[in-house]
Short mmCIF file of C-alpha atoms in Angstrom, two decimals:
data_model
loop_
_atom_site.label_atom_id
_atom_site.label_comp_id
_atom_site.label_asym_id
_atom_site.label_seq_id
_atom_site.Cartn_x
_atom_site.Cartn_y
_atom_site.Cartn_z
CA UNK A 1 -0.03 -0.09 0.09
CA UNK A 2 1.49 3.29 -1.03
CA UNK A 3 1.73 6.03 1.76
CA UNK A 4 -0.37 9.17 1.28
CA UNK A 5 1.99 12.37 1.21
CA UNK A 6 2.20 13.85 4.12
CA UNK A 7 1.66 17.57 3.05
CA UNK A 8 -1.04 19.90 1.73
CA UNK A 9 -1.13 19.40 -1.85
CA UNK A 10 -3.12 22.57 -2.40
CA UNK A 11 -0.72 24.41 -0.17
CA UNK A 12 2.56 23.39 -1.89
CA UNK A 13 0.95 23.59 -5.28
CA UNK A 14 0.47 27.13 -4.61
CA UNK A 15 3.67 27.80 -3.25
CA UNK A 16 5.29 26.18 -6.37
CA UNK A 17 3.01 28.79 -8.42
CA UNK A 18 4.30 31.34 -6.72
CA UNK A 19 7.93 30.64 -7.42
CA UNK A 20 7.32 29.82 -11.42
CA UNK A 21 5.43 33.12 -11.53
CA UNK A 22 8.10 35.17 -10.00
CA UNK A 23 11.38 33.51 -11.63
CA UNK A 24 9.50 31.92 -14.65
CA UNK A 25 9.58 28.21 -15.87
CA UNK A 26 13.27 28.06 -16.82
CA UNK A 27 15.06 29.97 -13.90
CA UNK A 28 13.06 28.09 -11.47
CA UNK A 29 15.22 24.96 -10.41
CA UNK A 30 14.25 21.70 -8.69
CA UNK A 31 16.01 22.51 -5.55
CA UNK A 32 14.12 25.96 -5.24
CA UNK A 33 10.96 24.53 -5.91
CA UNK A 34 11.83 21.91 -2.67
CA UNK A 35 12.46 24.55 -0.69
CA UNK A 36 9.89 26.73 -1.44
CA UNK A 37 7.68 23.76 -1.37
CA UNK A 38 8.93 22.48 2.08
CA UNK A 39 8.59 18.92 0.67
CA UNK A 40 11.47 16.22 0.15
CA UNK A 41 12.79 15.24 -3.12
CA UNK A 42 11.24 12.01 -3.13
CA UNK A 43 7.66 13.46 -2.06
CA UNK A 44 8.09 15.77 -5.12
CA UNK A 45 8.65 12.79 -7.53
CA UNK A 46 5.42 10.60 -6.11
CA UNK A 47 3.28 13.48 -6.26
CA UNK A 48 4.25 15.53 -8.98
CA UNK A 49 6.43 13.61 -11.23
CA UNK A 50 8.44 16.18 -13.00
CA UNK A 51 9.09 20.17 -12.92
CA UNK A 52 7.20 19.86 -16.06
CA UNK A 53 4.45 18.41 -14.90
CA UNK A 54 4.16 20.38 -11.81
CA UNK A 55 4.75 23.71 -13.83
CA UNK A 56 1.44 22.36 -15.93
CA UNK A 57 -0.66 21.95 -12.74
CA UNK A 58 0.34 25.74 -11.74
CA UNK A 59 -0.85 27.07 -15.19
CA UNK A 60 -3.96 25.10 -14.74
CA UNK A 61 -4.39 26.43 -10.97
CA UNK A 62 -3.76 30.08 -12.16
CA UNK A 63 -5.96 29.80 -15.25
CA UNK A 64 -9.09 28.40 -13.04
CA UNK A 65 -8.36 31.08 -10.41
CA UNK A 66 -8.25 33.88 -13.09
CA UNK A 67 -11.22 32.56 -14.75
CA UNK A 68 -13.42 32.21 -11.62
CA UNK A 69 -12.78 35.73 -10.52
CA UNK A 70 -14.07 37.10 -13.88
CA UNK A 71 -17.12 34.65 -13.80
CA UNK A 72 -17.87 35.82 -10.11
CA UNK A 73 -17.78 39.64 -11.23
CA UNK A 74 -20.02 38.62 -14.33
CA UNK A 75 -22.84 37.44 -11.85
CA UNK A 76 -22.59 41.04 -9.92
CA UNK A 77 -21.62 43.75 -12.49
CA UNK A 78 -22.63 45.09 -15.46
CA UNK A 79 -20.83 42.87 -18.57
CA UNK A 80 -18.97 46.46 -19.82
CA UNK A 81 -17.44 46.76 -16.19
CA UNK A 82 -15.82 43.43 -16.59
CA UNK A 83 -12.79 44.74 -17.92
CA UNK A 84 -11.98 47.32 -15.41
CA UNK A 85 -13.17 45.27 -12.35
CA UNK A 86 -10.26 42.68 -14.14
CA UNK A 87 -7.77 45.31 -14.14
CA UNK A 88 -8.28 46.45 -10.98
CA UNK A 89 -8.12 43.31 -9.21
CA UNK A 90 -5.14 41.90 -11.05
CA UNK A 91 -2.87 45.16 -11.88
CA UNK A 92 -4.04 47.97 -9.27
CA UNK A 93 -5.35 46.03 -6.49
CA UNK A 94 -2.39 43.79 -5.79
CA UNK A 95 0.77 44.47 -3.84
CA UNK A 96 3.56 45.98 -5.71
CA UNK A 97 5.68 42.98 -5.93
CA UNK A 98 2.61 40.98 -7.27
CA UNK A 99 1.70 43.63 -9.89
CA UNK A 100 5.60 43.65 -10.84
CA UNK A 101 5.52 40.12 -11.41
CA UNK A 102 3.14 40.31 -14.24
CA UNK A 103 0.42 37.38 -15.28
CA UNK A 104 1.81 33.66 -15.00
CA UNK A 105 0.40 32.85 -18.27
CA UNK A 106 1.34 35.79 -20.29
CA UNK A 107 4.70 35.49 -18.96
CA UNK A 108 4.69 31.88 -19.87
CA UNK A 109 3.62 32.67 -23.56
CA UNK A 110 6.50 35.42 -23.61
CA UNK A 111 9.21 33.01 -22.06
CA UNK A 112 8.34 29.87 -23.94
CA UNK A 113 6.82 30.78 -27.33
CA UNK A 114 10.01 29.35 -29.16
CA UNK A 115 11.14 27.10 -26.57
CA UNK A 116 8.29 24.86 -25.65
CA UNK A 117 5.25 24.68 -27.98
CA UNK A 118 3.18 22.71 -25.78
CA UNK A 119 3.61 24.66 -22.76
CA UNK A 120 3.01 27.82 -24.63
CA UNK A 121 0.12 26.40 -26.07
CA UNK A 122 -1.33 25.37 -22.56
CA UNK A 123 -0.68 29.17 -21.81
CA UNK A 124 -2.43 30.57 -24.96
CA UNK A 125 -5.60 28.11 -24.32
CA UNK A 126 -5.94 29.42 -20.76
CA UNK A 127 -5.72 33.30 -22.15
CA UNK A 128 -8.25 32.17 -24.80
CA UNK A 129 -10.59 30.92 -22.40
CA UNK A 130 -10.76 34.27 -20.54
CA UNK A 131 -11.00 35.88 -23.62
CA UNK A 132 -13.97 34.05 -24.57
CA UNK A 133 -15.52 34.66 -21.38
CA UNK A 134 -15.19 38.24 -22.08
CA UNK A 135 -16.85 37.85 -25.43
CA UNK A 136 -19.64 35.95 -23.89
CA UNK A 137 -20.12 38.96 -21.70
CA UNK A 138 -20.00 41.35 -24.13
CA UNK A 139 -22.98 39.29 -25.98
CA UNK A 140 -25.12 39.42 -22.75
CA UNK A 141 -24.73 42.96 -22.79
CA UNK A 142 -25.61 43.77 -26.09
CA UNK A 143 -28.84 41.74 -25.72
CA UNK A 144 -29.39 43.86 -22.46
CA UNK A 145 -29.07 46.84 -24.48
CA UNK A 146 -25.75 47.90 -22.26
CA UNK A 147 -23.35 47.68 -25.19
CA UNK A 148 -23.98 48.90 -28.95
CA UNK A 149 -24.90 46.48 -31.36
CA UNK A 150 -22.04 47.91 -33.61
CA UNK A 151 -19.37 46.25 -31.58
CA UNK A 152 -18.25 43.05 -32.51
CA UNK A 153 -17.94 40.95 -28.70
CA UNK A 154 -15.37 38.76 -29.88
CA UNK A 155 -13.14 41.60 -31.47
CA UNK A 156 -13.52 43.85 -28.35
CA UNK A 157 -12.71 40.80 -26.30
CA UNK A 158 -9.50 40.33 -28.04
CA UNK A 159 -8.60 43.95 -27.78
CA UNK A 160 -9.44 43.84 -23.96
CA UNK A 161 -6.77 40.82 -23.95
CA UNK A 162 -4.24 42.98 -25.86
CA UNK A 163 -4.33 45.63 -23.27
CA UNK A 164 -3.81 42.91 -20.71
CA UNK A 165 -0.77 41.74 -22.58
CA UNK A 166 0.63 45.42 -22.78
CA UNK A 167 -0.25 45.97 -19.23
CA UNK A 168 1.60 42.99 -18.07
CA UNK A 169 4.83 43.44 -19.89
CA UNK A 170 4.74 47.35 -18.68
CA UNK A 171 4.34 45.97 -15.25
CA UNK A 172 7.48 43.74 -15.80
CA UNK A 173 9.25 46.61 -16.87
CA UNK A 174 8.69 48.18 -13.62
CA UNK A 175 6.03 50.46 -14.72
CA UNK A 176 4.34 51.59 -11.30
CA UNK A 177 0.62 51.13 -10.68
CA UNK A 178 -0.08 54.49 -10.66
CA UNK A 179 1.40 54.86 -14.10
CA UNK A 180 -0.43 52.32 -15.43
CA UNK A 181 -3.75 53.49 -13.99
CA UNK A 182 -4.12 56.18 -16.83
CA UNK A 183 -3.21 53.40 -19.46
CA UNK A 184 -6.20 51.17 -18.31
CA UNK A 185 -8.48 54.30 -18.06
CA UNK A 186 -7.54 55.72 -21.35
CA UNK A 187 -7.72 52.10 -23.09
CA UNK A 188 -11.28 51.57 -21.48
CA UNK A 189 -12.20 54.62 -22.95
CA UNK A 190 -11.18 53.98 -26.42
CA UNK A 191 -12.91 50.62 -26.45
CA UNK A 192 -16.23 52.19 -25.54
CA UNK A 193 -15.74 50.41 -21.71
CA UNK A 194 -15.05 53.33 -19.46
CA UNK A 195 -17.33 53.99 -16.53
#
């Protein structure tokens, strides 16, 4: 009979996700993961297999949490207010340290685009799911008369995600949250999504 791991899997997975988020996939070493996760090498291999498999779980977790946040906001906010709530929660409403780390999904696309097509594709799929969630919300906004019919919901969602990419790159370049606030406001205004 196999022994069950003597650690909280969710807790150690979150610790690993934060390390990958701060350092990137390539720069994160196995010894660094073991120290951050506070588990033994044998437990790591028994529970996660490889660094790559662990990273896939971390991308899944990050994507699920981001999507859950947007879906929660979609239940309580007008659809046209979702992008503002998203940027406030993920860019402006987080610690400066976390803001400067960017987004794990965007970071992965940038880091691994030409290095690991499979991991790049997984991160891209997660970002596409978020984009599709915005598109569905914008369609619903049109049905309720909150958004003009002249807008294409899919194109609008794509533009919101393009702004998201730009903000994440800017944050990695150490642009302050205060400097990003007018970028967000102007972008939303140009997209017709200003408050």
